[in-house]
XYZ file of C-alpha atoms in Angstrom:
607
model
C -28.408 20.879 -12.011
C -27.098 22.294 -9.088
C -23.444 22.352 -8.355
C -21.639 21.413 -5.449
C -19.352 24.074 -3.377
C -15.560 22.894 -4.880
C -13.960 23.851 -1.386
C -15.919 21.579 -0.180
C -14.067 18.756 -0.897
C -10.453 18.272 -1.310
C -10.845 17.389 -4.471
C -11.080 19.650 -7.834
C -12.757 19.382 -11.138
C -9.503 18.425 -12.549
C -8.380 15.828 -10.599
C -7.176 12.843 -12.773
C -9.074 10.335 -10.360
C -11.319 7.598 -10.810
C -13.205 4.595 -9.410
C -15.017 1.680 -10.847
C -18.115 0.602 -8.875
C -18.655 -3.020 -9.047
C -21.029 -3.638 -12.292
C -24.548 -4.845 -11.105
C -25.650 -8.643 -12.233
C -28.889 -7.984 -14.009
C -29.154 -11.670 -14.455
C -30.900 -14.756 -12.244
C -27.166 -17.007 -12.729
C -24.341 -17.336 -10.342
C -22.266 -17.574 -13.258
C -23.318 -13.931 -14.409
C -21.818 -12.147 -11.081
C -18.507 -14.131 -11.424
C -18.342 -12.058 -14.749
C -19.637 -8.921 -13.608
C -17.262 -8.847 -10.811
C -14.190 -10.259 -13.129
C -15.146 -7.395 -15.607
C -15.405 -4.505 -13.344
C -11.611 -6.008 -11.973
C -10.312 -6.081 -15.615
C -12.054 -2.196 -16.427
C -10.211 -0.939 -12.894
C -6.699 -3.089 -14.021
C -6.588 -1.521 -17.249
C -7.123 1.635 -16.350
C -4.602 1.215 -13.875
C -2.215 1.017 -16.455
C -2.870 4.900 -17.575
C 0.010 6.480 -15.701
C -1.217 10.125 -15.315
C -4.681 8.259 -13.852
C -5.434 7.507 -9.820
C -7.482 4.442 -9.845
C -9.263 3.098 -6.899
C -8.461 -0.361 -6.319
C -10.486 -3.177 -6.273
C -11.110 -3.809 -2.309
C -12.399 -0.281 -1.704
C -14.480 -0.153 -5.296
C -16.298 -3.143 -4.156
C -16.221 -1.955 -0.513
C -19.647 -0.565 -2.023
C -21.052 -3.871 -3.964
C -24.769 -4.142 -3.500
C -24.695 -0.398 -1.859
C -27.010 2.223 -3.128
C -24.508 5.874 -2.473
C -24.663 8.888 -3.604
C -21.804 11.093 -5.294
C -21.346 13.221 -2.647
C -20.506 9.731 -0.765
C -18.212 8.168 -3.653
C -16.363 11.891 -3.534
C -15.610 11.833 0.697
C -15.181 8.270 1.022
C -12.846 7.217 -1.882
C -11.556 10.888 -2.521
C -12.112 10.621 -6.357
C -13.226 13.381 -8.707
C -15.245 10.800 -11.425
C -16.524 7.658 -10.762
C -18.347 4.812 -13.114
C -21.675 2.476 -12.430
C -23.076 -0.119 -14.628
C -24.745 -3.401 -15.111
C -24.477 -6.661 -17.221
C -27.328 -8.430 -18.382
C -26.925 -11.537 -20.413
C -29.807 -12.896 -22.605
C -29.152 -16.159 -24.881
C -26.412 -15.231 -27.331
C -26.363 -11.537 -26.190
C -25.327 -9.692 -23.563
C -25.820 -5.664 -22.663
C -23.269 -3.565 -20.801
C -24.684 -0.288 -19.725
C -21.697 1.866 -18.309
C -22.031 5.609 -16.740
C -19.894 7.913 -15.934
C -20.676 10.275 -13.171
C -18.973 13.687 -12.078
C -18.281 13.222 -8.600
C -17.574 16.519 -7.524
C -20.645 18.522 -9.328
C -22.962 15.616 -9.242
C -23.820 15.088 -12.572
C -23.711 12.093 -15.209
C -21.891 13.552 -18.126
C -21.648 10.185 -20.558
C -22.900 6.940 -20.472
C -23.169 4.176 -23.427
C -25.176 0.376 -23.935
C -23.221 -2.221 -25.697
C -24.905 -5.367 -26.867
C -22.229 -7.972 -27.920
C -21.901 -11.302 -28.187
C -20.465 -12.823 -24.903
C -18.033 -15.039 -26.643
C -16.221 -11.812 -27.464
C -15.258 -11.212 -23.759
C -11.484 -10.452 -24.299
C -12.917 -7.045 -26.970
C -15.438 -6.069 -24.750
C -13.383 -5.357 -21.953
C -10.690 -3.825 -24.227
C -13.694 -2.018 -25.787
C -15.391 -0.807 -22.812
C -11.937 0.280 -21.038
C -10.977 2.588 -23.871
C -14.539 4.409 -24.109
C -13.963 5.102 -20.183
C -10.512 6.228 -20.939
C -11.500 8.293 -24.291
C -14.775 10.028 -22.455
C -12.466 10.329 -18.974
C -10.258 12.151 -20.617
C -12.409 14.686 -23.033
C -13.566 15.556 -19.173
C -10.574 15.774 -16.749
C -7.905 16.706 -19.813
C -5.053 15.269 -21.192
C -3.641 11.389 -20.473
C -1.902 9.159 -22.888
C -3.372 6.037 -23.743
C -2.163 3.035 -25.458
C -4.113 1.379 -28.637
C -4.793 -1.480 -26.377
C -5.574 -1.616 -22.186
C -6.718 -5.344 -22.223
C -4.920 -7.712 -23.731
C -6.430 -10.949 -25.007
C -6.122 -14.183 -22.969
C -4.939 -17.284 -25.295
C -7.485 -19.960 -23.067
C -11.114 -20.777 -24.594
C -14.195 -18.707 -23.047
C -15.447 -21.246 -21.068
C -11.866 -21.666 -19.300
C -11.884 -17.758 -18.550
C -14.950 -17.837 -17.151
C -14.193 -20.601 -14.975
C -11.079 -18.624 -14.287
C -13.397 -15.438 -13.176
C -15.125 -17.792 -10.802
C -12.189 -18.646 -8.913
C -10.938 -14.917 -8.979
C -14.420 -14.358 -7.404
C -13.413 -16.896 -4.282
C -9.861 -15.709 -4.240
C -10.806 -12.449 -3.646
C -13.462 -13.031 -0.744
C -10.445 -13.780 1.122
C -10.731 -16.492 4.402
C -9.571 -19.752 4.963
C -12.558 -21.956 2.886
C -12.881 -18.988 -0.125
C -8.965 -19.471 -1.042
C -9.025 -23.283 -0.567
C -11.959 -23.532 -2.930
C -10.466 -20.719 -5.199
C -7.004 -22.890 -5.137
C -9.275 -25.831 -5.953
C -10.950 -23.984 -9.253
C -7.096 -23.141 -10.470
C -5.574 -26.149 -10.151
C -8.489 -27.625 -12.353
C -8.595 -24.818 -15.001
C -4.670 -26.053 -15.082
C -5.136 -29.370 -15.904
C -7.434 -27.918 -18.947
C -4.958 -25.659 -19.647
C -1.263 -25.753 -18.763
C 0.205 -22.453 -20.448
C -2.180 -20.202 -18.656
C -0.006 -18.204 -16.354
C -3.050 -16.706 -14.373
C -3.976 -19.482 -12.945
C -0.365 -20.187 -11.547
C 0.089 -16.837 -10.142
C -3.388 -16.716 -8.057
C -2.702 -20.548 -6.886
C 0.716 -18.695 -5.510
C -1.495 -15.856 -4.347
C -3.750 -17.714 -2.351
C -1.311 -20.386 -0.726
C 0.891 -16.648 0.000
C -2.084 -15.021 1.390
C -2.698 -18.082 4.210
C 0.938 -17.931 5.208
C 0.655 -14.256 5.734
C -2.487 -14.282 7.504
C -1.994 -17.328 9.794
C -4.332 -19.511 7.983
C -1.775 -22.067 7.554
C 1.823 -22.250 8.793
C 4.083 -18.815 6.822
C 6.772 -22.023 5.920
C 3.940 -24.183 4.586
C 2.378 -21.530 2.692
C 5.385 -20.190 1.307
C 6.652 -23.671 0.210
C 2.971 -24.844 -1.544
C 2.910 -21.261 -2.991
C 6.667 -21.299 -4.781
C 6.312 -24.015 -7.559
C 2.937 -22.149 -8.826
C 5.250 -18.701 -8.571
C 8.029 -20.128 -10.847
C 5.891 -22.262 -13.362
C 3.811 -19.008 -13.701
C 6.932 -16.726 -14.024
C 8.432 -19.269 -16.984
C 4.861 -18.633 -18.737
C 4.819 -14.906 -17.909
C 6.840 -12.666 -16.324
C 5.900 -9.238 -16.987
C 2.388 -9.852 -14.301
C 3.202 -7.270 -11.651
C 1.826 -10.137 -9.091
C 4.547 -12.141 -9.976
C 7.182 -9.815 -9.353
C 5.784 -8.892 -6.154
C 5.427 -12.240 -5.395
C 8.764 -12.579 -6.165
C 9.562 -9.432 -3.901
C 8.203 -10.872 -1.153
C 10.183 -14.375 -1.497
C 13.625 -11.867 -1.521
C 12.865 -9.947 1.748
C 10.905 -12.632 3.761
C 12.864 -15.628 2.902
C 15.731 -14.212 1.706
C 16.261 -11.469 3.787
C 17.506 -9.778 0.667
C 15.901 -5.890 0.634
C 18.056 -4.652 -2.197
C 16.377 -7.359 -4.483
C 13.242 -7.161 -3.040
C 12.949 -3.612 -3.678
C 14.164 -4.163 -7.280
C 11.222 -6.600 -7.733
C 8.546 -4.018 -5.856
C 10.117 -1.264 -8.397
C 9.448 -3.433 -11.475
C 5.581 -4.456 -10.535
C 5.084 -0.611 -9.758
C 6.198 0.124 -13.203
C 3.761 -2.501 -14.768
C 0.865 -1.354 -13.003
C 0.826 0.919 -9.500
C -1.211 -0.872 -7.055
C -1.909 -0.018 -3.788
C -0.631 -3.380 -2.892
C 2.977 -2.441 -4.145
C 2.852 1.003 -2.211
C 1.881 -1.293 1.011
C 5.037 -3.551 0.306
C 7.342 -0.839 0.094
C 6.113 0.380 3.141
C 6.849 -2.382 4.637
C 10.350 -2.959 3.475
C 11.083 1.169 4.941
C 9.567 -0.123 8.353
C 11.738 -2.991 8.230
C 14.703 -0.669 7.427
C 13.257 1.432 10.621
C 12.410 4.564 7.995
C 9.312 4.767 9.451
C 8.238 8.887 8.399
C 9.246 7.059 4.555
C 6.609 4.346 5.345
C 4.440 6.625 6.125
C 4.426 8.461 2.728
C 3.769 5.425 1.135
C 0.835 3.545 3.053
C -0.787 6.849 2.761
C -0.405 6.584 -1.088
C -1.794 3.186 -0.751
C -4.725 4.373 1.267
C -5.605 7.015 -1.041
C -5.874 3.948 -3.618
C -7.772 1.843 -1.263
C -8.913 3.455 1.815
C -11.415 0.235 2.315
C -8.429 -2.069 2.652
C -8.076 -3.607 5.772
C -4.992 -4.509 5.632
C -3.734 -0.858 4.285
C -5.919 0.869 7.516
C -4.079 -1.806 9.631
C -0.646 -0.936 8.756
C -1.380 2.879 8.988
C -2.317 1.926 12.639
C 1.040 -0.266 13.400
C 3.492 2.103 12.076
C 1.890 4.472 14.849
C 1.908 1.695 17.201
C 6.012 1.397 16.664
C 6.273 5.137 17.123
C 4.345 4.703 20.383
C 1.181 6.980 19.517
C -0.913 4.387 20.984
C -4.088 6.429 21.209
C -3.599 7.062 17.748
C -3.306 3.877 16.531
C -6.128 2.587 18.174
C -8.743 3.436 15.649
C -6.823 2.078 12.923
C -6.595 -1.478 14.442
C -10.799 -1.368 15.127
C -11.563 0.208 11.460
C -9.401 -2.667 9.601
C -11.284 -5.375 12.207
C -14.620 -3.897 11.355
C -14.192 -4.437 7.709
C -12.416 -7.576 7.822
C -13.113 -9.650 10.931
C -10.692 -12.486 10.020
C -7.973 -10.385 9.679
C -5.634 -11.495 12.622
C -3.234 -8.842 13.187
C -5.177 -5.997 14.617
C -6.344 -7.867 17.488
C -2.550 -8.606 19.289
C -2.054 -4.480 18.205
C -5.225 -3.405 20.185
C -4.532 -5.334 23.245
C -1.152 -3.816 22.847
C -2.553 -0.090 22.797
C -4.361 -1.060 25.763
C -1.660 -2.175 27.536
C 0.858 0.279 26.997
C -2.072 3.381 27.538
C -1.744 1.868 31.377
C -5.365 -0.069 31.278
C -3.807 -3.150 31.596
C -7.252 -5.068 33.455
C -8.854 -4.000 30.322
C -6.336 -5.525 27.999
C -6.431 -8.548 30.074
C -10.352 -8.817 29.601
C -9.878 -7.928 25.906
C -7.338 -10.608 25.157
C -8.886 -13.185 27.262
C -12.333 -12.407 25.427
C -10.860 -13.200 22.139
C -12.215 -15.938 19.995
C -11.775 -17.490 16.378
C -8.587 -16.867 14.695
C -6.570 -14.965 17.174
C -6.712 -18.320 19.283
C -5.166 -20.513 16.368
C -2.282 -17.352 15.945
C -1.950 -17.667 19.477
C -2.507 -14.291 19.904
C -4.920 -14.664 22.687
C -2.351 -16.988 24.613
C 0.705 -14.245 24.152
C -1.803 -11.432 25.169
C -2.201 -12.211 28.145
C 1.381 -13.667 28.791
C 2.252 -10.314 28.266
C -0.470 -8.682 30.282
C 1.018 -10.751 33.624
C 4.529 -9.475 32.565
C 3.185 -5.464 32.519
C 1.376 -6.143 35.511
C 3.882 -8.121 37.617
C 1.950 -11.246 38.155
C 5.280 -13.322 37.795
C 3.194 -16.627 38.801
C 0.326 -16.412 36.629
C 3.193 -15.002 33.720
C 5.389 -18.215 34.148
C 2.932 -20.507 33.626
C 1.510 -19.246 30.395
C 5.605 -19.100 29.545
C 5.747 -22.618 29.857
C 2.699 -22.998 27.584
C 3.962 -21.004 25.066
C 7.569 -22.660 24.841
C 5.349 -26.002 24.414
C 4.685 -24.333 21.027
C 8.436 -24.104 20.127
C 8.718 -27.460 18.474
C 5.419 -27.064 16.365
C 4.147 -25.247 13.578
C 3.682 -22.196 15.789
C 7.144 -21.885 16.564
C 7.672 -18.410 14.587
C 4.679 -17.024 16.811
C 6.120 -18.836 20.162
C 9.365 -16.656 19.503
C 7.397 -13.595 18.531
C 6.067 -13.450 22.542
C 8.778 -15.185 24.181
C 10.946 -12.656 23.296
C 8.236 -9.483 23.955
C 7.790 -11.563 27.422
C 11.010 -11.191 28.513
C 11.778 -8.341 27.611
C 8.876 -6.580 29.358
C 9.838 -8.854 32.589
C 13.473 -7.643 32.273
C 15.016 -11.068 31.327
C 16.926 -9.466 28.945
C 19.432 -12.331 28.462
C 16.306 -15.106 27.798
C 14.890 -12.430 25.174
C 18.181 -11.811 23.277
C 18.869 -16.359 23.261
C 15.417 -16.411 22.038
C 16.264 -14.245 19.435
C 19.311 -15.886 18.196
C 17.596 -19.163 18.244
C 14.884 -17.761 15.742
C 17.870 -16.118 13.803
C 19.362 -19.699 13.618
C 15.702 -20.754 11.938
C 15.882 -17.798 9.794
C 12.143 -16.876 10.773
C 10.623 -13.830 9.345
C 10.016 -12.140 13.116
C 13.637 -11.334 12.694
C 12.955 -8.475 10.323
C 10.355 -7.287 12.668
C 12.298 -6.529 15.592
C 14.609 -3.837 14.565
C 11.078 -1.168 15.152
C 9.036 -3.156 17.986
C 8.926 -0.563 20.980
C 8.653 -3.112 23.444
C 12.109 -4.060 22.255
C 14.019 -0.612 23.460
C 15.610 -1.448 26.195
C 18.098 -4.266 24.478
C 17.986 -2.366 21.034
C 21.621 -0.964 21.889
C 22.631 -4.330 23.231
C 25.903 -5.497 21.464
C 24.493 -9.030 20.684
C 21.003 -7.443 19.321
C 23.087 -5.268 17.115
C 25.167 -7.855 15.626
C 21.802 -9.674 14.721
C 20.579 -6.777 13.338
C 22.796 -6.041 11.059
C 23.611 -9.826 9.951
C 19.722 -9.795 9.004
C 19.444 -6.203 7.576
C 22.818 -5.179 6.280
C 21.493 -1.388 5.041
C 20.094 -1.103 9.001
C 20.673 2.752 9.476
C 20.288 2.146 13.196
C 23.013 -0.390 13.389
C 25.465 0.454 10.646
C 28.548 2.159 10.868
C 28.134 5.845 8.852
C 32.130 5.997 8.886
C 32.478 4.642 5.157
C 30.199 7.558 3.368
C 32.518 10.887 5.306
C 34.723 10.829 2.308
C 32.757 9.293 -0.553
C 31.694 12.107 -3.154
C 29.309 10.675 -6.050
C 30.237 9.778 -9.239
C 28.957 12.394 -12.332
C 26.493 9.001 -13.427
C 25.402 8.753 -10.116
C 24.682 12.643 -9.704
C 22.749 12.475 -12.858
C 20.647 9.035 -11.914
C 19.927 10.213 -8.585
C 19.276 14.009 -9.438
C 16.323 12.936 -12.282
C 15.280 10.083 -9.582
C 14.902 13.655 -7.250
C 12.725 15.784 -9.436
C 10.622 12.925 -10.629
C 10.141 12.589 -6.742
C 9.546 15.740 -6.155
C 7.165 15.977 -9.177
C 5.060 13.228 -8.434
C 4.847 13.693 -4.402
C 5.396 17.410 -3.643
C 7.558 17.060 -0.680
C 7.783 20.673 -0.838
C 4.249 21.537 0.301
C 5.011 19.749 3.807
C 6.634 22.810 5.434
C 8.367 20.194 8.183
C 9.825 18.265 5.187
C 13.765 17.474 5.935
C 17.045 16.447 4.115
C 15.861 13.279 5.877
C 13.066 12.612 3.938
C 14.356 13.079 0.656
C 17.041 10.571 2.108
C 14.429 8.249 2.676
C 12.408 8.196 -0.511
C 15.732 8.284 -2.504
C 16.938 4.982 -0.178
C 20.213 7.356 0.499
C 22.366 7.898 3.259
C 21.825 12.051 4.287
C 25.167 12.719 3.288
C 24.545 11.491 0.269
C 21.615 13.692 -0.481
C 23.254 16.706 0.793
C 26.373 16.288 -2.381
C 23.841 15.460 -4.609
C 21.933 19.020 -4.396
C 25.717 20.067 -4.201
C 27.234 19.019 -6.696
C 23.586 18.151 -9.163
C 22.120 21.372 -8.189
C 23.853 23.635 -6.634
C 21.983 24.398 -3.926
C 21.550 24.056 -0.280
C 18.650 21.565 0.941
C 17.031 24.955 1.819
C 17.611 26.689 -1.655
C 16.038 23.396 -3.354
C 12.983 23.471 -1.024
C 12.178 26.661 -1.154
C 12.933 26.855 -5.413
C 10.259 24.606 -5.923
C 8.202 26.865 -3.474
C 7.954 29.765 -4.995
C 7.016 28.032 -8.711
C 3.778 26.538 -7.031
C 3.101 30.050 -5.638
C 3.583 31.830 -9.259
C 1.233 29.196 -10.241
C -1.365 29.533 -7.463
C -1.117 33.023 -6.631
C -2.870 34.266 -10.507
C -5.564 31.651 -10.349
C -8.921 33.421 -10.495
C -9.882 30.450 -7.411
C -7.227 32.816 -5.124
C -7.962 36.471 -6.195
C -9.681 36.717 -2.460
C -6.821 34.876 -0.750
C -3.725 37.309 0.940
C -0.377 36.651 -0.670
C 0.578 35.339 2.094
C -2.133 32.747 2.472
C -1.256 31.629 -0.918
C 2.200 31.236 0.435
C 1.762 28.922 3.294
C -0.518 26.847 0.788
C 2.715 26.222 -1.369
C 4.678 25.127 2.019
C 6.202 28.055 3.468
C 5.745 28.544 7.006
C 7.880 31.940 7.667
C 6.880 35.386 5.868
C 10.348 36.713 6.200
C 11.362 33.130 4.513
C 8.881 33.931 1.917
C 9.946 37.296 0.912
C 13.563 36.560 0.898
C 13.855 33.656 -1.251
C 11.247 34.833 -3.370
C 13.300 38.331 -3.830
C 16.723 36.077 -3.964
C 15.296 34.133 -7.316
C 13.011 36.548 -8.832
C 14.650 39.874 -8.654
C 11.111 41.420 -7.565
C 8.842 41.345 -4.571
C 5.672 39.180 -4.454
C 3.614 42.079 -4.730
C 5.165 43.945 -7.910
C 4.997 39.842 -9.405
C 1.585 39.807 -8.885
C 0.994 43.080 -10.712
C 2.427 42.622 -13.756
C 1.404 39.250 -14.136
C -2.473 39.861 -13.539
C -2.452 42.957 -15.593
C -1.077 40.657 -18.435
């Protein structure tokens, strides 16, 4: 069979990557594709759980449900080096999984297996079919450590978990009726069965989901979703849902980002998920480190790149760093593959806007139909359009509509353009009351407003900073950097932080960005700079430059003898391990060798 170029892609043959396609129903029931779908989501979970493994998550793996691609497609589009296809066919008392497992990058299927097993036996057959992925996966990409066990069993009766399945099948459509009839499905399967924490946890999820999305009222949903969260935690509290359920509750209602990162850490260490790597993201942009959040809704991207929600918030952080024309695409991808999703509509009105085309945002936002109405995004779109464009009349009166809103269940989103409103018509004394009063009703928008670029021109206001840092007490914009001059870590602290460092800089390579700063290892460490700069101190002895550039030269030792780069220039090799400078190059490579790059090379490829 004929290979595939490897430079083609930016993938190689031993890329520890994988994604599960969504198993094919080879079956005439309903019921049948609730399990295929609920056993592909179990094969992609527990694999998840193999730390040395990138696993595609579920949106973008069933992103191509029903699809007929080719390898060369599964390779560009969800960047993975092997990916598996089967189907499920269920006859009487038996039921036969076919699974294959296809090399991505040179096109070929290198294993595949039939299992024919009773259906009752549902909990072993996923456990069974996880670990021959796993074992095969890794005779083919090399080493990973696997546990005796990916799937634990579930103590309900079969025809529970496949009810279960069912709802997960709803839940996971997403919308307003799919998560009310998914809600529906859990709260029966409780009744049947109290001390099954799933069920708890998506009933959370769901009523969560319709706060966050504007389906219902954020307090409503919150408040339905809480009871199921802590009734499910009592049952079960090692789910990495429920701690980032519970990471959510700390920073959105509690305004608490120390404990809410605690909680994000702990579901990340059950089970990374690009989910987790969004929320994190979040809590950065909240924090305004928006070059951190950056780092990580690219890692969630590269789990899902068919998320909606993950393309969306790639598109806003460029949107609060005013690369409008940027952004743009961002917002229209996420709409395209999820038209309910509300948020990228307000953002693309916005990039119209503030690109100078304001008729055309006008026309956009008044053109807007469905959900964006009930958010009242179409009603604050073009409040703000009159603002930009001066039309003080026209502006008032759609003030006056959306202050009409401030005693109802819209009142968070009321706020939300009230305050962008003002601000944009230069009332900056309305804008900052507004802001206090949704301060005094602890709404969410709060922690939004510390990045919004609309918001500059009162962002060094005395009375925005004092709200600022009330509501985000570790605000680097707003906090006074006086109290770190003098503080020098403690020897625990040096050794916490300096293995928290290299595992960093191990799992991310920071060093192959040639622009990367003492900044940025600030950021992903959650550390003043001053901090970071007496940790390489004092932990390593080095400058930030001398730790940059150490790491540096060990990925060019390792690159530069591959046989891959015997026809690449040293120095080629170098600016692929994240030098930018030759005179850089040579001297730190002289400084911590003792040779030259050239006599290395020598002696190493005649040995």
């Amino acid at each position: 069979m004929k290979k595939l170029n490897p430079t083609s892609s930016n993938i190689s043959s031993t890329d520890k990557s994988i994604a599960v396609l969504p198993f094919v129903n080879m079956s005439n029931s309903i019921d049948n594709e609730y399990f295929c779908d609920g056993l592909t989501e179990e094969i992609i979970n527990a694999l998840a759980k193999i730390k040395e493994l990138s696993v595609t998550s579920r949106t973008s793996s069933f992103y191509f449900k029903n699809k007929k691609v080719t390898s060369q497609e599964i390779r560009e589009q969800l960047g993975v080096s092997v990916f598996i296809e089967g189907s499920i066919r269920v006859l009487k008392d038996t039921m036969r999984i076919t699974v294959q497992m296809i090399d991505a990058l040179n096109d070929f299927h290198f294993w595949s297996e039939t299992f024919d097993r009773n259906p009752e036996d549902v909990f072993a057959i996923q456990d069974e079919v996880s670990l021959f992925i796993a074992e095969k996966l890794r005779e083919h990409i090399g080493h990973i450590e696997i546990e005796d066990k990916l799937i634990e069993p579930i103590d309900v009766p079969i025809h529970i978990y496949r009810e279960y399945l069912k709802g997960r099948y709803y839940l996971m459509k997403m919308g307003y009726e799919n998560t009310v009839k998914a809600i529906s499905i859990f709260e029966s399967i409780i009744q049947k069965a109290p001390n099954f924490p799933n069920a708890y946890i998506d009933i959370n999820h769901g009523y969560t989901y319709m706060g966050a999305m504007g389906l219902m009222p954020a307090f409503e949903g919150f408040q339905k979703a809480q009871p199921f969260l802590k009734k499910g935690l009592e049952l079960n509290p090692n789910l990495y849902r429920s701690q980032l359920n519970l990471s959510w509750i700390e920073c959105w209602q509690n305004w608490n980002l120390k404990k809410a990162y605690l909680h994000a850490n702990k579901a990340l260490e059950i089970q990374p998920a690009d989910e987790i790597y969004l929320t994190i993201s979040n809590y950065l942009t909240v924090e305004g480190k928006l070059n951190s959040a950056h780092n990580y809704i690219d890692k969630a991207l590269e789990l899902d790149p068919f998320s909606a929600m993950n393309i969306h918030y790639k598109g806003f952080l460029l949107y609060l760093q005013e690369d409008y024309n940027a952004a743009m695409p961002y917002f229209q991808k996420a709409l395209a593959l999820n038209p309910i999703l509300p948020f990228p509509p307000l953002y693309i009105g916005e990039c119209l806007l503030f690109t100078n085309r304001n008729q055309e945002a006008l026309s956009y936002y008044k053109a807007l139909n469905g959900v964006s109405i009930n958010d009242l995004t179409q009603l604050g779109g073009i409040t703000m359009c009159y603002a930009k464009m001066g039309d003080i009349e026209k502006c008032n009166e759609k003030i006056r509509e959306l202050e009409s809103y401030l005693t109802s269940e819209k009142m968070d989103k009321a706020f939300n353009f009230l305050i962008l409103v003002n601000v944009l018509l230069g009332n900056y004394n309305q804008a900052l009351e507004c802001i206090e009063q949704a301060f005094e009703n602890h709404l969410p928008l709060i922690l939004l407003l510390n990045t919004e670029p609309i918001l500059k021109p009162i962002k060094n206001l005395e009375r925005f900073k004092k709200l600022m840092v009330q509501a985000i007490p570790d605000n680097n914009n707003y906090k006074s950097q006086k109290k770190y001059k003098q503080i020098l870590l403690s020897d625990d602290e040096i050794e916490r932080h300096g293995n928290a460092l290299k595992k960093i800089m191990k799992e991310h390579k920071l060093y192959l960005n040639p622009d990367v700063s003492l900044k940025d290892l600030a950021s992903y460490l959650e550390l003043p700079t001053n901090y970071v700069s007496q940790l390489l101190s004092l932990g390593f002895q080095k400058n930030f430059s001398e730790f940059i550039n150490t790491y540096r030269v060990e990925e060019f030792k390792q690159r530069v003898i591959l046989e891959e780069n015997k026809g690449l220039t040293i120095m080629a090799v170098a600016y692929d391990s994240g030098f930018n400078s030759k005179t850089v190059f040579n001297t730190f490579f002289k400084k911590i060798e003792g040779t030259t790059p050239n006599s290395y090379l020598r002696m190493n490829r005649r040995n």
